[in-house]
Amino acid sequence: MDILIVGAGSMARGIGTRLLAGGHPVHIADRDPQKAKGLAAELDGDATGHDIAEGPEDSDVVVLAVPYPANVEIARNWAAQLAGKLVVDISNPVDFATFDDLTTPEGTSAAEQVAQAAPGAKVVKAFNTTFAGNLVNGTPMDVLIAGDDDLSREAVAKLAVDGGLRPVSVGGLKHARQLEGFQLLHMKVQDQIGGGWASTVGFGG
Amino acid sequence: MDILIVGAGSMARGIGTRLLAGGHPVHIADRDPQKAKGLAAELDGDATGHDIAEGPEDSDVVVLAVPYPANVEIARNWAAQLAGKLVVDISNPVDFATFDDLTTPEGTSAAEQVAQAAPGAKVVKAFNTTFAGNLVNGTPMDVLIAGDDDLSREAVAKLAVDGGLRPVSVGGLKHARQLEGFQLLHMKVQDQIGGGWASTVGFGG
């Protein structure tokens, strides 16, 4: 699988680290190609940096590691090129001023909006409940996965397993609503639980 | 605090067990008073069984341990008597035939419907993500709490702490939507994670 991560921020670093740990080469694309190349150089393994203007090219998997709604915009702009590709949306459409609301309209989710914007893509929601620092450190945790295409969910699950994480498939893409909703709460309670943005969401016991 | 649990099923047993472990006497009311008395007799501590027809009487806290939408019906029928009382809604409005959908209308939650049905009550959502068996066993876990009244959230948090659990306040009652939504997923993935209805939801790390 040829994997492209769009964005060169902390989540790109986290997911890139886990993909590389699992033996998967990664391409990283950013509006600032130097930033993408810089992150690629810092990662341990076969990583290359690119200009986002190059588009998704031959990548089979495109991870949109940019905030909402930029992820939706990229999906719209790349809609034709994303047809048939697996697109992973990791975004959290949270009102970061208050941490009390989602910024998506009622009855949908960021991931579903990505799917609407690129109707030919196989969109999977994943990695939105995993903080970047934990991904970098390799903290074992659940990766909750929603998507309408079974093989695409399974492909993301394999990437998670390869990277030392536990995938949990929660079903169709509509369940991105619940994944985005719960991560709002996880972010909101950071101070209360002493999370320090290093806590995890998951199923124990 | 005088606490009444409405319902005498497995969740009434679980919550009753934790309340009694925390030193809080409980009343249990059911349509079948013999069932309520039977559960009270089985619990370890100061527990009494009642006929639901007695109403909430002098209880300060009323835990609605009945399924949705029976909880809403009880709240409506008891609306006048519940004014000023702390009402804890623990329900999961899940389509139990498919485990793939909530049965609440979009843009609301079971807990918010309880609050609408009993406008004078101080409604708190809690204990919907804690399985009954874990409550009976005293498994340490998070109790996620949503409610518009700060003191009511704090009162429920204290009951959780007294029972050996970790309360996490997630804010206003509207966040019951996210709590109910995530528990849908938790129930749905039981087979996949080998949960055996003994798994937990929470924040780790």
PDB file of N, CA and C in Angstrom, chain B residues 39-89:
ATOM      1  N   LEU B  39     -35.334  -8.058  45.618  1.00  0.00           N
ATOM      2  CA  LEU B  39     -34.001  -7.494  45.342  1.00  0.00           C
ATOM      3  C   LEU B  39     -33.444  -6.823  46.591  1.00  0.00           C
ATOM      4  N   ALA B  40     -34.290  -6.068  47.272  1.00  0.00           N
ATOM      5  CA  ALA B  40     -33.829  -5.385  48.498  1.00  0.00           C
ATOM      6  C   ALA B  40     -33.296  -6.396  49.504  1.00  0.00           C
ATOM      7  N   ALA B  41     -33.974  -7.532  49.614  1.00  0.00           N
ATOM      8  CA  ALA B  41     -33.559  -8.561  50.578  1.00  0.00           C
ATOM      9  C   ALA B  41     -32.214  -9.190  50.188  1.00  0.00           C
ATOM     10  N   GLU B  42     -31.988  -9.269  48.878  1.00  0.00           N
ATOM     11  CA  GLU B  42     -30.743  -9.880  48.404  1.00  0.00           C
ATOM     12  C   GLU B  42     -29.537  -8.957  48.537  1.00  0.00           C
ATOM     13  N   LEU B  43     -29.778  -7.669  48.543  1.00  0.00           N
ATOM     14  CA  LEU B  43     -28.671  -6.711  48.623  1.00  0.00           C
ATOM     15  C   LEU B  43     -28.120  -6.657  50.035  1.00  0.00           C
ATOM     16  N   ASP B  44     -26.872  -6.273  50.135  1.00  0.00           N
ATOM     17  CA  ASP B  44     -26.173  -6.300  51.408  1.00  0.00           C
ATOM     18  C   ASP B  44     -26.201  -4.905  52.037  1.00  0.00           C
ATOM     19  N   GLY B  45     -27.147  -4.669  52.929  1.00  0.00           N
ATOM     20  CA  GLY B  45     -27.218  -3.355  53.565  1.00  0.00           C
ATOM     21  C   GLY B  45     -28.656  -2.922  53.788  1.00  0.00           C
ATOM     22  N   ASP B  46     -28.808  -1.622  53.992  1.00  0.00           N
ATOM     23  CA  ASP B  46     -30.099  -1.051  54.361  1.00  0.00           C
ATOM     24  C   ASP B  46     -30.921  -0.763  53.108  1.00  0.00           C
ATOM     25  N   ALA B  47     -31.641  -1.776  52.627  1.00  0.00           N
ATOM     26  CA  ALA B  47     -32.433  -1.644  51.404  1.00  0.00           C
ATOM     27  C   ALA B  47     -33.858  -2.097  51.667  1.00  0.00           C
ATOM     28  N   THR B  48     -34.803  -1.345  51.095  1.00  0.00           N
ATOM     29  CA  THR B  48     -36.214  -1.703  51.256  1.00  0.00           C
ATOM     30  C   THR B  48     -36.900  -1.729  49.902  1.00  0.00           C
ATOM     31  N   GLY B  49     -37.908  -2.579  49.751  1.00  0.00           N
ATOM     32  CA  GLY B  49     -38.643  -2.696  48.501  1.00  0.00           C
ATOM     33  C   GLY B  49     -40.015  -2.048  48.598  1.00  0.00           C
ATOM     34  N   HIS B  50     -40.457  -1.472  47.468  1.00  0.00           N
ATOM     35  CA  HIS B  50     -41.718  -0.729  47.463  1.00  0.00           C
ATOM     36  C   HIS B  50     -42.482  -0.967  46.168  1.00  0.00           C
ATOM     37  N   ASP B  51     -43.753  -0.583  46.229  1.00  0.00           N
ATOM     38  CA  ASP B  51     -44.596  -0.557  45.034  1.00  0.00           C
ATOM     39  C   ASP B  51     -44.374   0.774  44.329  1.00  0.00           C
ATOM     40  N   ILE B  52     -44.172   0.726  43.017  1.00  0.00           N
ATOM     41  CA  ILE B  52     -43.929   1.973  42.285  1.00  0.00           C
ATOM     42  C   ILE B  52     -45.111   2.942  42.444  1.00  0.00           C
ATOM     43  N   ALA B  53     -46.289   2.399  42.765  1.00  0.00           N
ATOM     44  CA  ALA B  53     -47.471   3.255  42.940  1.00  0.00           C
ATOM     45  C   ALA B  53     -47.324   4.209  44.116  1.00  0.00           C
ATOM     46  N   GLU B  54     -46.371   3.949  44.992  1.00  0.00           N
ATOM     47  CA  GLU B  54     -46.140   4.862  46.125  1.00  0.00           C
ATOM     48  C   GLU B  54     -45.557   6.193  45.660  1.00  0.00           C
ATOM     49  N   GLY B  55     -44.987   6.205  44.446  1.00  0.00           N
ATOM     50  CA  GLY B  55     -44.383   7.448  43.942  1.00  0.00           C
ATOM     51  C   GLY B  55     -43.039   7.715  44.590  1.00  0.00           C
ATOM     52  N   PRO B  56     -42.447   8.860  44.284  1.00  0.00           N
ATOM     53  CA  PRO B  56     -41.101   9.153  44.803  1.00  0.00           C
ATOM     54  C   PRO B  56     -41.085   9.557  46.280  1.00  0.00           C
ATOM     55  N   GLU B  57     -42.263   9.904  46.818  1.00  0.00           N
ATOM     56  CA  GLU B  57     -42.368  10.288  48.233  1.00  0.00           C
ATOM     57  C   GLU B  57     -41.263  11.243  48.672  1.00  0.00           C
ATOM     58  N   ASP B  58     -40.580  10.930  49.773  1.00  0.00           N
ATOM     59  CA  ASP B  58     -39.618  11.874  50.354  1.00  0.00           C
ATOM     60  C   ASP B  58     -38.197  11.733  49.810  1.00  0.00           C
ATOM     61  N   SER B  59     -38.028  10.876  48.827  1.00  0.00           N
ATOM     62  CA  SER B  59     -36.653  10.666  48.347  1.00  0.00           C
ATOM     63  C   SER B  59     -36.079  11.940  47.733  1.00  0.00           C
ATOM     64  N   ASP B  60     -34.800  12.194  48.028  1.00  0.00           N
ATOM     65  CA  ASP B  60     -34.115  13.354  47.457  1.00  0.00           C
ATOM     66  C   ASP B  60     -33.559  13.035  46.076  1.00  0.00           C
ATOM     67  N   VAL B  61     -33.207  11.771  45.904  1.00  0.00           N
ATOM     68  CA  VAL B  61     -32.604  11.321  44.648  1.00  0.00           C
ATOM     69  C   VAL B  61     -33.444  10.175  44.105  1.00  0.00           C
ATOM     70  N   VAL B  62     -33.814  10.267  42.848  1.00  0.00           N
ATOM     71  CA  VAL B  62     -34.579   9.209  42.193  1.00  0.00           C
ATOM     72  C   VAL B  62     -33.776   8.698  40.988  1.00  0.00           C
ATOM     73  N   VAL B  63     -33.386   7.445  41.053  1.00  0.00           N
ATOM     74  CA  VAL B  63     -32.632   6.842  39.947  1.00  0.00           C
ATOM     75  C   VAL B  63     -33.616   6.065  39.075  1.00  0.00           C
ATOM     76  N   LEU B  64     -33.751   6.489  37.829  1.00  0.00           N
ATOM     77  CA  LEU B  64     -34.674   5.812  36.921  1.00  0.00           C
ATOM     78  C   LEU B  64     -33.934   4.645  36.260  1.00  0.00           C
ATOM     79  N   ALA B  65     -34.047   3.471  36.857  1.00  0.00           N
ATOM     80  CA  ALA B  65     -33.343   2.289  36.345  1.00  0.00           C
ATOM     81  C   ALA B  65     -34.317   1.423  35.555  1.00  0.00           C
ATOM     82  N   VAL B  66     -34.974   2.051  34.614  1.00  0.00           N
ATOM     83  CA  VAL B  66     -35.918   1.367  33.716  1.00  0.00           C
ATOM     84  C   VAL B  66     -35.538   1.759  32.292  1.00  0.00           C
ATOM     85  N   PRO B  67     -35.923   0.938  31.312  1.00  0.00           N
ATOM     86  CA  PRO B  67     -35.516   1.231  29.936  1.00  0.00           C
ATOM     87  C   PRO B  67     -36.230   2.459  29.375  1.00  0.00           C
ATOM     88  N   TYR B  68     -35.602   3.067  28.394  1.00  0.00           N
ATOM     89  CA  TYR B  68     -36.234   4.088  27.576  1.00  0.00           C
ATOM     90  C   TYR B  68     -37.263   3.416  26.680  1.00  0.00           C
ATOM     91  N   PRO B  69     -38.485   3.951  26.492  1.00  0.00           N
ATOM     92  CA  PRO B  69     -38.950   5.256  26.974  1.00  0.00           C
ATOM     93  C   PRO B  69     -39.768   5.183  28.268  1.00  0.00           C
ATOM     94  N   ALA B  70     -39.709   4.055  28.993  1.00  0.00           N
ATOM     95  CA  ALA B  70     -40.454   3.977  30.258  1.00  0.00           C
ATOM     96  C   ALA B  70     -39.966   5.050  31.239  1.00  0.00           C
ATOM     97  N   ASN B  71     -38.667   5.353  31.182  1.00  0.00           N
ATOM     98  CA  ASN B  71     -38.130   6.399  32.065  1.00  0.00           C
ATOM     99  C   ASN B  71     -38.806   7.742  31.808  1.00  0.00           C
ATOM    100  N   VAL B  72     -39.031   8.043  30.535  1.00  0.00           N
ATOM    101  CA  VAL B  72     -39.680   9.316  30.188  1.00  0.00           C
ATOM    102  C   VAL B  72     -41.132   9.320  30.672  1.00  0.00           C
ATOM    103  N   GLU B  73     -41.789   8.180  30.532  1.00  0.00           N
ATOM    104  CA  GLU B  73     -43.181   8.066  30.981  1.00  0.00           C
ATOM    105  C   GLU B  73     -43.297   8.286  32.487  1.00  0.00           C
ATOM    106  N   ILE B  74     -42.384   7.663  33.230  1.00  0.00           N
ATOM    107  CA  ILE B  74     -42.406   7.829  34.690  1.00  0.00           C
ATOM    108  C   ILE B  74     -42.141   9.291  35.053  1.00  0.00           C
ATOM    109  N   ALA B  75     -41.176   9.883  34.394  1.00  0.00           N
ATOM    110  CA  ALA B  75     -40.874  11.297  34.664  1.00  0.00           C
ATOM    111  C   ALA B  75     -42.111  12.163  34.405  1.00  0.00           C
ATOM    112  N   ARG B  76     -42.834  11.856  33.351  1.00  0.00           N
ATOM    113  CA  ARG B  76     -44.031  12.642  33.015  1.00  0.00           C
ATOM    114  C   ARG B  76     -45.119  12.439  34.080  1.00  0.00           C
ATOM    115  N   ASN B  77     -45.319  11.176  34.443  1.00  0.00           N
ATOM    116  CA  ASN B  77     -46.366  10.873  35.425  1.00  0.00           C
ATOM    117  C   ASN B  77     -46.055  11.455  36.800  1.00  0.00           C
ATOM    118  N   TRP B  78     -44.780  11.521  37.129  1.00  0.00           N
ATOM    119  CA  TRP B  78     -44.370  12.002  38.448  1.00  0.00           C
ATOM    120  C   TRP B  78     -43.891  13.453  38.424  1.00  0.00           C
ATOM    121  N   ALA B  79     -44.118  14.142  37.326  1.00  0.00           N
ATOM    122  CA  ALA B  79     -43.498  15.466  37.126  1.00  0.00           C
ATOM    123  C   ALA B  79     -43.649  16.379  38.340  1.00  0.00           C
ATOM    124  N   ALA B  80     -44.850  16.466  38.874  1.00  0.00           N
ATOM    125  CA  ALA B  80     -45.073  17.390  40.002  1.00  0.00           C
ATOM    126  C   ALA B  80     -44.260  16.965  41.218  1.00  0.00           C
ATOM    127  N   GLN B  81     -44.276  15.652  41.496  1.00  0.00           N
ATOM    128  CA  GLN B  81     -43.558  15.166  42.685  1.00  0.00           C
ATOM    129  C   GLN B  81     -42.045  15.218  42.540  1.00  0.00           C
ATOM    130  N   LEU B  82     -41.557  15.210  41.293  1.00  0.00           N
ATOM    131  CA  LEU B  82     -40.104  15.225  41.070  1.00  0.00           C
ATOM    132  C   LEU B  82     -39.522  16.632  41.105  1.00  0.00           C
ATOM    133  N   ALA B  83     -40.378  17.649  41.169  1.00  0.00           N
ATOM    134  CA  ALA B  83     -39.878  19.029  41.180  1.00  0.00           C
ATOM    135  C   ALA B  83     -38.890  19.219  42.328  1.00  0.00           C
ATOM    136  N   GLY B  84     -37.727  19.713  42.010  1.00  0.00           N
ATOM    137  CA  GLY B  84     -36.701  19.966  43.018  1.00  0.00           C
ATOM    138  C   GLY B  84     -35.847  18.765  43.357  1.00  0.00           C
ATOM    139  N   LYS B  85     -36.248  17.601  42.911  1.00  0.00           N
ATOM    140  CA  LYS B  85     -35.466  16.394  43.213  1.00  0.00           C
ATOM    141  C   LYS B  85     -34.373  16.177  42.168  1.00  0.00           C
ATOM    142  N   LEU B  86     -33.363  15.415  42.583  1.00  0.00           N
ATOM    143  CA  LEU B  86     -32.297  15.008  41.667  1.00  0.00           C
ATOM    144  C   LEU B  86     -32.753  13.705  41.004  1.00  0.00           C
ATOM    145  N   VAL B  87     -32.864  13.714  39.702  1.00  0.00           N
ATOM    146  CA  VAL B  87     -33.292  12.530  38.960  1.00  0.00           C
ATOM    147  C   VAL B  87     -32.124  12.030  38.107  1.00  0.00           C
ATOM    148  N   VAL B  88     -31.745  10.786  38.317  1.00  0.00           N
ATOM    149  CA  VAL B  88     -30.630  10.212  37.561  1.00  0.00           C
ATOM    150  C   VAL B  88     -31.183   9.294  36.478  1.00  0.00           C
ATOM    151  N   ASP B  89     -30.887   9.638  35.248  1.00  0.00           N
ATOM    152  CA  ASP B  89     -31.294   8.803  34.115  1.00  0.00           C
ATOM    153  C   ASP B  89     -30.098   7.966  33.674  1.00  0.00           C
TER     154      ASP B  89
END
